[in-house]
Structure formats: C-alpha cells, structure tokens
PDB file of C-alpha atoms in Angstrom:
ATOM      1  CA  MET A   1     -56.740 380.367 120.444  1.00 40.00           C
ATOM      2  CA  HIS A   2     -56.573 378.417 123.673  1.00 43.00           C
ATOM      3  CA  ALA A   3     -57.956 374.927 124.205  1.00 49.00           C
ATOM      4  CA  GLU A   4     -58.396 373.924 127.822  1.00 51.00           C
ATOM      5  CA  ILE A   5     -57.782 370.279 128.652  1.00 56.00           C
ATOM      6  CA  SER A   6     -59.967 368.816 131.363  1.00 65.00           C
ATOM      7  CA  PHE A   7     -59.012 365.298 132.411  1.00 65.00           C
ATOM      8  CA  ILE A   8     -62.436 364.658 133.913  1.00 71.00           C
ATOM      9  CA  GLY A   9     -64.132 365.953 130.776  1.00 69.00           C
ATOM     10  CA  LEU A  10     -62.017 363.783 128.497  1.00 67.00           C
ATOM     11  CA  PHE A  11     -62.653 360.778 130.744  1.00 69.00           C
ATOM     12  CA  LEU A  12     -66.429 361.288 130.724  1.00 71.00           C
ATOM     13  CA  GLU A  13     -66.517 361.665 126.948  1.00 70.00           C
ATOM     14  CA  ALA A  14     -64.369 358.589 126.292  1.00 71.00           C
ATOM     15  CA  SER A  15     -65.835 355.265 125.217  1.00 73.00           C
ATOM     16  CA  VAL A  16     -66.688 352.599 127.786  1.00 82.00           C
ATOM     17  CA  LEU A  17     -63.634 350.495 126.959  1.00 83.00           C
ATOM     18  CA  VAL A  18     -61.262 353.459 127.202  1.00 81.00           C
ATOM     19  CA  LYS A  19     -62.835 354.376 130.547  1.00 85.00           C
ATOM     20  CA  LEU A  20     -62.180 350.842 131.792  1.00 89.00           C
ATOM     21  CA  VAL A  21     -58.567 351.113 130.630  1.00 88.00           C
ATOM     22  CA  MET A  22     -58.142 354.416 132.458  1.00 87.00           C
ATOM     23  CA  LEU A  23     -59.679 353.067 135.655  1.00 91.00           C
ATOM     24  CA  THR A  24     -57.448 349.983 135.437  1.00 93.00           C
ATOM     25  CA  LEU A  25     -54.362 352.145 135.061  1.00 93.00           C
ATOM     26  CA  LEU A  26     -55.456 354.347 137.958  1.00 93.00           C
ATOM     27  CA  GLY A  27     -55.843 351.256 140.130  1.00 95.00           C
ATOM     28  CA  LEU A  28     -52.419 349.968 139.077  1.00 95.00           C
ATOM     29  CA  SER A  29     -50.877 353.339 139.895  1.00 94.00           C
ATOM     30  CA  ILE A  30     -52.412 353.310 143.392  1.00 95.00           C
ATOM     31  CA  VAL A  31     -51.193 349.739 143.989  1.00 96.00           C
ATOM     32  CA  SER A  32     -47.744 350.679 142.705  1.00 95.00           C
ATOM     33  CA  TRP A  33     -47.385 353.624 145.081  1.00 96.00           C
ATOM     34  CA  ALA A  34     -48.645 351.543 148.006  1.00 96.00           C
ATOM     35  CA  VAL A  35     -45.990 348.897 147.283  1.00 96.00           C
ATOM     36  CA  ILE A  36     -43.282 351.547 146.821  1.00 96.00           C
ATOM     37  CA  ILE A  37     -44.054 353.170 150.187  1.00 96.00           C
ATOM     38  CA  GLN A  38     -44.256 349.807 151.977  1.00 95.00           C
ATOM     39  CA  ARG A  39     -41.061 348.418 150.412  1.00 95.00           C
ATOM     40  CA  ARG A  40     -39.118 351.602 151.059  1.00 95.00           C
ATOM     41  CA  LYS A  41     -40.088 351.568 154.721  1.00 95.00           C
ATOM     42  CA  MET A  42     -39.245 347.877 155.125  1.00 94.00           C
ATOM     43  CA  LEU A  43     -35.884 348.020 153.327  1.00 95.00           C
ATOM     44  CA  ASN A  44     -34.778 351.120 155.218  1.00 95.00           C
ATOM     45  CA  MET A  45     -35.704 349.426 158.493  1.00 94.00           C
ATOM     46  CA  ALA A  46     -33.835 346.263 157.454  1.00 94.00           C
ATOM     47  CA  LYS A  47     -30.731 348.319 156.689  1.00 94.00           C
ATOM     48  CA  ILE A  48     -30.891 350.110 160.049  1.00 94.00           C
ATOM     49  CA  LYS A  49     -31.464 346.898 162.036  1.00 93.00           C
ATOM     50  CA  SER A  50     -28.627 345.180 160.182  1.00 93.00           C
ATOM     51  CA  ALA A  51     -26.191 347.960 161.055  1.00 93.00           C
ATOM     52  CA  ARG A  52     -27.308 347.994 164.708  1.00 93.00           C
ATOM     53  CA  PHE A  53     -26.977 344.245 165.093  1.00 93.00           C
ATOM     54  CA  GLU A  54     -23.512 344.188 163.536  1.00 93.00           C
ATOM     55  CA  ASP A  55     -22.387 346.925 165.915  1.00 93.00           C
ATOM     56  CA  THR A  56     -23.672 344.865 168.845  1.00 92.00           C
ATOM     57  CA  PHE A  57     -22.264 341.593 167.539  1.00 91.00           C
ATOM     58  CA  TRP A  58     -18.755 342.937 166.958  1.00 92.00           C
ATOM     59  CA  SER A  59     -18.680 344.897 170.216  1.00 90.00           C
ATOM     60  CA  GLY A  60     -17.449 341.791 172.037  1.00 86.00           C
ATOM     61  CA  VAL A  61     -20.763 340.861 173.586  1.00 87.00           C
ATOM     62  CA  ASP A  62     -21.106 337.319 174.938  1.00 89.00           C
ATOM     63  CA  LEU A  63     -22.824 335.256 172.253  1.00 90.00           C
ATOM     64  CA  ASN A  64     -24.776 333.155 174.741  1.00 91.00           C
ATOM     65  CA  ARG A  65     -26.205 336.261 176.370  1.00 92.00           C
ATOM     66  CA  LEU A  66     -26.998 337.794 172.976  1.00 92.00           C
ATOM     67  CA  TYR A  67     -28.765 334.602 171.921  1.00 92.00           C
ATOM     68  CA  LYS A  68     -30.877 334.570 175.086  1.00 92.00           C
ATOM     69  CA  GLU A  69     -31.840 338.223 174.612  1.00 91.00           C
ATOM     70  CA  LEU A  70     -32.937 337.644 171.027  1.00 91.00           C
ATOM     71  CA  THR A  71     -34.850 334.429 171.718  1.00 90.00           C
ATOM     72  CA  ALA A  72     -36.712 336.186 174.524  1.00 88.00           C
ATOM     73  CA  ARG A  73     -38.335 338.384 171.858  1.00 82.00           C
ATOM     74  CA  GLY A  74     -40.090 335.431 170.277  1.00 77.00           C
ATOM     75  CA  ASP A  75     -40.591 335.608 166.511  1.00 74.00           C
ATOM     76  CA  SER A  76     -39.841 339.323 166.134  1.00 82.00           C
ATOM     77  CA  ASN A  77     -36.250 338.764 164.978  1.00 86.00           C
ATOM     78  CA  THR A  78     -35.538 339.607 161.360  1.00 89.00           C
ATOM     79  CA  GLY A  79     -32.511 339.910 159.104  1.00 91.00           C
ATOM     80  CA  LEU A  80     -29.163 339.235 160.763  1.00 92.00           C
ATOM     81  CA  GLU A  81     -30.866 338.655 164.092  1.00 93.00           C
ATOM     82  CA  ALA A  82     -32.900 335.766 162.664  1.00 92.00           C
ATOM     83  CA  MET A  83     -29.827 334.288 160.978  1.00 94.00           C
ATOM     84  CA  PHE A  84     -27.802 334.525 164.170  1.00 94.00           C
ATOM     85  CA  VAL A  85     -30.543 332.854 166.225  1.00 94.00           C
ATOM     86  CA  ALA A  86     -30.983 330.058 163.669  1.00 93.00           C
ATOM     87  CA  GLY A  87     -27.241 329.406 163.431  1.00 93.00           C
ATOM     88  CA  PHE A  88     -26.463 329.579 167.138  1.00 93.00           C
ATOM     89  CA  LYS A  89     -29.469 327.440 168.040  1.00 92.00           C
ATOM     90  CA  GLU A  90     -28.437 324.694 165.626  1.00 92.00           C
ATOM     91  CA  TYR A  91     -24.788 324.948 166.707  1.00 91.00           C
ATOM     92  CA  SER A  92     -25.705 324.608 170.391  1.00 90.00           C
ATOM     93  CA  ARG A  93     -27.870 321.580 169.672  1.00 90.00           C
ATOM     94  CA  LEU A  94     -25.330 319.783 167.486  1.00 89.00           C
ATOM     95  CA  ILE A  95     -22.274 320.492 169.618  1.00 84.00           C
ATOM     96  CA  LYS A  96     -23.852 318.548 172.482  1.00 84.00           C
ATOM     97  CA  VAL A  97     -24.164 315.360 170.448  1.00 81.00           C
ATOM     98  CA  ASN A  98     -21.291 315.787 167.963  1.00 73.00           C
ATOM     99  CA  SER A  99     -18.608 317.519 169.986  1.00 65.00           C
ATOM    100  CA  LYS A 100     -15.958 315.217 168.474  1.00 72.00           C
ATOM    101  CA  SER A 101     -17.034 315.995 164.895  1.00 81.00           C
ATOM    102  CA  PRO A 102     -16.733 319.756 164.268  1.00 81.00           C
ATOM    103  CA  ASP A 103     -17.278 319.302 160.529  1.00 84.00           C
ATOM    104  CA  ALA A 104     -20.686 317.698 161.084  1.00 86.00           C
ATOM    105  CA  VAL A 105     -21.596 320.463 163.516  1.00 86.00           C
ATOM    106  CA  MET A 106     -20.649 323.179 161.036  1.00 89.00           C
ATOM    107  CA  ASP A 107     -22.473 321.495 158.151  1.00 91.00           C
ATOM    108  CA  GLY A 108     -25.708 321.521 160.111  1.00 91.00           C
ATOM    109  CA  THR A 109     -25.136 325.057 161.352  1.00 91.00           C
ATOM    110  CA  SER A 110     -24.430 326.349 157.845  1.00 92.00           C
ATOM    111  CA  ARG A 111     -27.559 324.709 156.483  1.00 94.00           C
ATOM    112  CA  ALA A 112     -29.680 326.304 159.194  1.00 93.00           C
ATOM    113  CA  MET A 113     -28.274 329.753 158.409  1.00 94.00           C
ATOM    114  CA  ARG A 114     -28.710 329.284 154.656  1.00 95.00           C
ATOM    115  CA  VAL A 115     -32.365 328.403 155.190  1.00 95.00           C
ATOM    116  CA  SER A 116     -32.769 331.489 157.371  1.00 93.00           C
ATOM    117  CA  LEU A 117     -31.029 333.615 154.727  1.00 94.00           C
ATOM    118  CA  SER A 118     -33.393 332.300 152.063  1.00 94.00           C
ATOM    119  CA  ARG A 119     -36.416 333.184 154.177  1.00 93.00           C
ATOM    120  CA  GLU A 120     -35.140 336.689 154.889  1.00 93.00           C
ATOM    121  CA  MET A 121     -34.465 337.307 151.192  1.00 94.00           C
ATOM    122  CA  GLU A 122     -37.967 336.130 150.360  1.00 93.00           C
ATOM    123  CA  LYS A 123     -39.357 338.747 152.758  1.00 92.00           C
ATOM    124  CA  LEU A 124     -37.197 341.500 151.243  1.00 93.00           C
ATOM    125  CA  GLU A 125     -38.168 340.582 147.666  1.00 93.00           C
ATOM    126  CA  ASN A 126     -41.883 340.354 148.426  1.00 91.00           C
ATOM    127  CA  ASN A 127     -44.047 342.382 145.952  1.00 91.00           C
ATOM    128  CA  LEU A 128     -41.055 343.391 143.816  1.00 94.00           C
ATOM    129  CA  PRO A 129     -42.286 341.188 140.927  1.00 94.00           C
ATOM    130  CA  LEU A 130     -45.589 343.070 141.151  1.00 95.00           C
ATOM    131  CA  LEU A 131     -43.778 346.374 140.610  1.00 95.00           C
ATOM    132  CA  ALA A 132     -41.934 344.888 137.640  1.00 95.00           C
ATOM    133  CA  THR A 133     -45.210 343.651 136.152  1.00 95.00           C
ATOM    134  CA  ILE A 134     -46.911 347.038 136.556  1.00 95.00           C
ATOM    135  CA  GLY A 135     -43.921 348.828 135.087  1.00 94.00           C
ATOM    136  CA  SER A 136     -43.747 346.585 132.027  1.00 94.00           C
ATOM    137  CA  THR A 137     -47.458 346.202 131.240  1.00 94.00           C
ATOM    138  CA  SER A 138     -48.953 349.624 132.032  1.00 94.00           C
ATOM    139  CA  PRO A 139     -47.679 351.346 128.847  1.00 93.00           C
ATOM    140  CA  TYR A 140     -49.150 348.589 126.704  1.00 93.00           C
ATOM    141  CA  ILE A 141     -52.492 348.761 128.502  1.00 92.00           C
ATOM    142  CA  GLY A 142     -52.544 352.515 127.913  1.00 90.00           C
ATOM    143  CA  LEU A 143     -51.532 352.043 124.292  1.00 90.00           C
ATOM    144  CA  PHE A 144     -54.383 349.588 123.810  1.00 89.00           C
ATOM    145  CA  GLY A 145     -56.849 352.204 125.088  1.00 86.00           C
ATOM    146  CA  THR A 146     -55.330 354.809 122.799  1.00 85.00           C
ATOM    147  CA  VAL A 147     -55.517 352.606 119.715  1.00 86.00           C
ATOM    148  CA  TRP A 148     -59.096 351.688 120.485  1.00 83.00           C
ATOM    149  CA  GLY A 149     -60.103 355.323 121.013  1.00 80.00           C
ATOM    150  CA  ILE A 150     -58.424 356.541 117.843  1.00 81.00           C
ATOM    151  CA  MET A 151     -59.983 353.714 115.861  1.00 80.00           C
ATOM    152  CA  ASN A 152     -63.441 354.704 117.053  1.00 74.00           C
ATOM    153  CA  SER A 153     -62.739 358.349 116.220  1.00 73.00           C
ATOM    154  CA  PHE A 154     -61.790 357.545 112.626  1.00 73.00           C
ATOM    155  CA  ILE A 155     -64.744 355.202 112.196  1.00 72.00           C
ATOM    156  CA  ALA A 156     -67.062 358.002 113.328  1.00 66.00           C
ATOM    157  CA  LEU A 157     -65.236 360.436 111.056  1.00 68.00           C
ATOM    158  CA  GLY A 158     -65.768 358.190 108.071  1.00 66.00           C
ATOM    159  CA  ALA A 159     -69.524 358.503 108.438  1.00 62.00           C
ATOM    160  CA  VAL A 160     -69.352 362.299 108.019  1.00 61.00           C
ATOM    161  CA  GLU A 161     -69.249 363.877 104.575  1.00 62.00           C
ATOM    162  CA  ASN A 162     -67.456 367.101 105.428  1.00 63.00           C
ATOM    163  CA  ALA A 163     -64.815 365.934 107.942  1.00 57.00           C
ATOM    164  CA  THR A 164     -62.575 368.463 109.711  1.00 62.00           C
ATOM    165  CA  LEU A 165     -59.731 368.209 112.181  1.00 59.00           C
ATOM    166  CA  ALA A 166     -61.918 369.835 114.825  1.00 61.00           C
ATOM    167  CA  MET A 167     -64.260 366.886 114.628  1.00 61.00           C
ATOM    168  CA  VAL A 168     -61.650 364.183 115.183  1.00 64.00           C
ATOM    169  CA  ALA A 169     -59.349 366.046 117.581  1.00 67.00           C
ATOM    170  CA  PRO A 170     -61.437 365.556 120.763  1.00 65.00           C
ATOM    171  CA  GLY A 171     -61.659 361.822 120.194  1.00 67.00           C
ATOM    172  CA  ILE A 172     -57.908 361.542 119.645  1.00 75.00           C
ATOM    173  CA  ALA A 173     -57.244 363.619 122.759  1.00 73.00           C
ATOM    174  CA  GLU A 174     -59.481 361.323 124.797  1.00 73.00           C
ATOM    175  CA  ALA A 175     -57.586 358.304 123.503  1.00 76.00           C
ATOM    176  CA  LEU A 176     -54.120 359.750 124.152  1.00 82.00           C
ATOM    177  CA  ILE A 177     -54.997 360.260 127.822  1.00 84.00           C
ATOM    178  CA  ALA A 178     -54.857 356.464 128.186  1.00 85.00           C
ATOM    179  CA  THR A 179     -51.246 356.406 126.996  1.00 88.00           C
ATOM    180  CA  ALA A 180     -50.337 359.235 129.382  1.00 88.00           C
ATOM    181  CA  MET A 181     -51.906 357.343 132.273  1.00 90.00           C
ATOM    182  CA  GLY A 182     -50.023 354.197 131.275  1.00 92.00           C
ATOM    183  CA  LEU A 183     -46.732 356.070 131.511  1.00 93.00           C
ATOM    184  CA  PHE A 184     -47.840 357.698 134.768  1.00 92.00           C
ATOM    185  CA  ALA A 185     -48.349 354.244 136.279  1.00 93.00           C
ATOM    186  CA  ALA A 186     -45.254 352.647 134.737  1.00 95.00           C
ATOM    187  CA  ILE A 187     -42.489 355.177 135.411  1.00 95.00           C
ATOM    188  CA  PRO A 188     -42.650 355.188 139.252  1.00 95.00           C
ATOM    189  CA  ALA A 189     -43.000 351.399 139.273  1.00 95.00           C
ATOM    190  CA  VAL A 190     -39.879 350.900 137.137  1.00 96.00           C
ATOM    191  CA  ILE A 191     -37.830 353.413 139.140  1.00 96.00           C
ATOM    192  CA  GLY A 192     -38.953 351.882 142.425  1.00 95.00           C
ATOM    193  CA  TYR A 193     -38.262 348.338 141.246  1.00 96.00           C
ATOM    194  CA  ASN A 194     -34.725 349.133 140.076  1.00 96.00           C
ATOM    195  CA  ARG A 195     -33.932 350.988 143.289  1.00 96.00           C
ATOM    196  CA  PHE A 196     -35.305 348.271 145.548  1.00 96.00           C
ATOM    197  CA  VAL A 197     -33.547 345.477 143.663  1.00 96.00           C
ATOM    198  CA  THR A 198     -30.239 347.274 144.219  1.00 96.00           C
ATOM    199  CA  GLN A 199     -30.967 347.669 147.942  1.00 95.00           C
ATOM    200  CA  VAL A 200     -31.956 344.012 148.260  1.00 95.00           C
ATOM    201  CA  GLU A 201     -28.738 342.918 146.548  1.00 95.00           C
ATOM    202  CA  LYS A 202     -26.656 345.009 148.975  1.00 95.00           C
ATOM    203  CA  LEU A 203     -28.501 343.528 151.951  1.00 95.00           C
ATOM    204  CA  GLU A 204     -28.038 340.020 150.575  1.00 94.00           C
ATOM    205  CA  ILE A 205     -24.275 340.599 150.306  1.00 95.00           C
ATOM    206  CA  ALA A 206     -24.188 341.930 153.887  1.00 94.00           C
ATOM    207  CA  TYR A 207     -26.185 338.923 155.133  1.00 94.00           C
ATOM    208  CA  ALA A 208     -23.971 336.453 153.266  1.00 94.00           C
ATOM    209  CA  ASN A 209     -20.785 338.089 154.585  1.00 94.00           C
ATOM    210  CA  PHE A 210     -22.084 337.939 158.152  1.00 94.00           C
ATOM    211  CA  MET A 211     -23.014 334.276 157.708  1.00 93.00           C
ATOM    212  CA  GLU A 212     -19.466 333.439 156.613  1.00 93.00           C
ATOM    213  CA  GLU A 213     -17.865 335.439 159.421  1.00 93.00           C
ATOM    214  CA  PHE A 214     -20.183 333.940 162.038  1.00 92.00           C
ATOM    215  CA  SER A 215     -19.485 330.450 160.670  1.00 91.00           C
ATOM    216  CA  ASN A 216     -15.759 331.027 161.082  1.00 91.00           C
ATOM    217  CA  ILE A 217     -16.268 332.062 164.712  1.00 90.00           C
ATOM    218  CA  LEU A 218     -18.379 328.991 165.444  1.00 90.00           C
ATOM    219  CA  GLN A 219     -15.930 326.733 163.631  1.00 88.00           C
ATOM    220  CA  ARG A 220     -13.041 327.930 165.768  1.00 87.00           C
ATOM    221  CA  GLN A 221     -15.197 327.377 168.853  1.00 84.00           C
ATOM    222  CA  ALA A 222     -16.143 323.862 167.690  1.00 80.00           C
ATOM    223  CA  TYR A 223     -12.502 322.842 167.240  1.00 75.00           C
ATOM    224  CA  SER A 224     -11.615 324.402 170.603  1.00 75.00           C
ATOM    225  CA  ASP A 225     -14.318 322.316 172.266  1.00 62.00           C
ATOM    226  CA  LYS A 226     -13.004 319.197 170.510  1.00 59.00           C
ATOM    227  CA  GLU A 227      -9.479 319.776 171.800  1.00 55.00           C
ATOM    228  CA  ALA A 228     -10.836 320.419 175.283  1.00 51.00           C
ATOM    229  CA  VAL A 229     -12.574 317.037 175.203  1.00 48.00           C
TER     230      VAL A 229
END
C-alpha cells in the first residue's frame, strides 16, 4: 500500500491555527534566506575590500595622497578605509595644535579609530540577532502547531465509537508538517548565524590589528614631528 503525501493537501485540511503556524514559519524561512544572502554578500565584500586596502596601505603609498583619494569618495568608505580616514583625519587635526604633545595626539587618534571600528562592527553584525532568533524559535513554533493539531485529532477521535488508526492518521500527519517546517526554517538560520559570526570575528581581529599597526606608524610620526620642532 502506498500513501501519497501532498503538502498542499495537508495544509488545506489543517486547522486554522495550524495553517497560521505554517504560514508564519514560511515567512520566517523567507526572511532567513533573504538575510543569509544579504549577509553573505556583504561579508564577502568586506573581506575583499579589507585585503585590497591592506595591499595598498603596505605597498609604501604616501599616506597623505591615500587619505585625499579616500576622502574624495565621500561617505562610500567602509571597513579599514573608514578607520584609516577617521584616524588620519583626527591625527592631522590634532598634530597642528598639539605638536609638542604626541601622547595627547595619539589618545585622540585612537579614540577616533575605536569609534570607527565600533561603527563598522555594528554594520557587519546587522541582522545577525534576527537569524539567531529565527533559528532558536522556529522549532518551538512548529512544535506548538504540531501539539495543537494532534490535540484536535484526539479530541475528534474521542467522539467516535469505533476509532481506527486510519481515522487519526491524517490529522497527525497534518500536525507533524508544522514541526518539519519549523526545522526547515531553523536549520539554515542556525548554520548561517554560526558561519557569519565566525567571519565577523575574523574581520574584527583584522580591523583591530590594523588599528594597532596604524597607530604605531602615526605615533612614530608624531614623535618625529616633535623632535623636528
């Protein structure tokens, strides 16, 4: 004997509440995949731009010329570019008024770069909590639909004198679809979240390392300017 399973048929025969649960899970799955695609594209681009900028920065390019090229773009700088612009801009401003106090210059420069780092990390982590929420709640939403559907099936079964498995099986099958949909929504969200968190952590380490290295370069320049004065 063969029993064909039709998702549409099971959905149409389900109770109103179970249908709402299924539609909710379908919506969460669509949102999850949209976030996964968008985050993957953004993080890959951030990784590429970071590598390109580091190659340019360590190629021996004049920092003043690099700063002018980046500022000419307006607000399109992201990642290491934004941190470099923020740090160099603050350094240039402070060195004019505090050329005899390199420590004060570097304190202000470091603060500017830390603020820029915080903003860049906020951009990279955007929507990741949403993925975590979908991944953690979807199975429970599906389980709620399943429990509700099975409960209704057994209540209906209790009103029948000669109950058989064939009578309750369709109702249970309809209910179990909700659990399957919950897992369908949760698994990609959890995998995507874990992967993206790892990528964000690697980028944060790369950003922090660049900030320290750039600070050392500016610090040496600040003390050189002090001795020249």
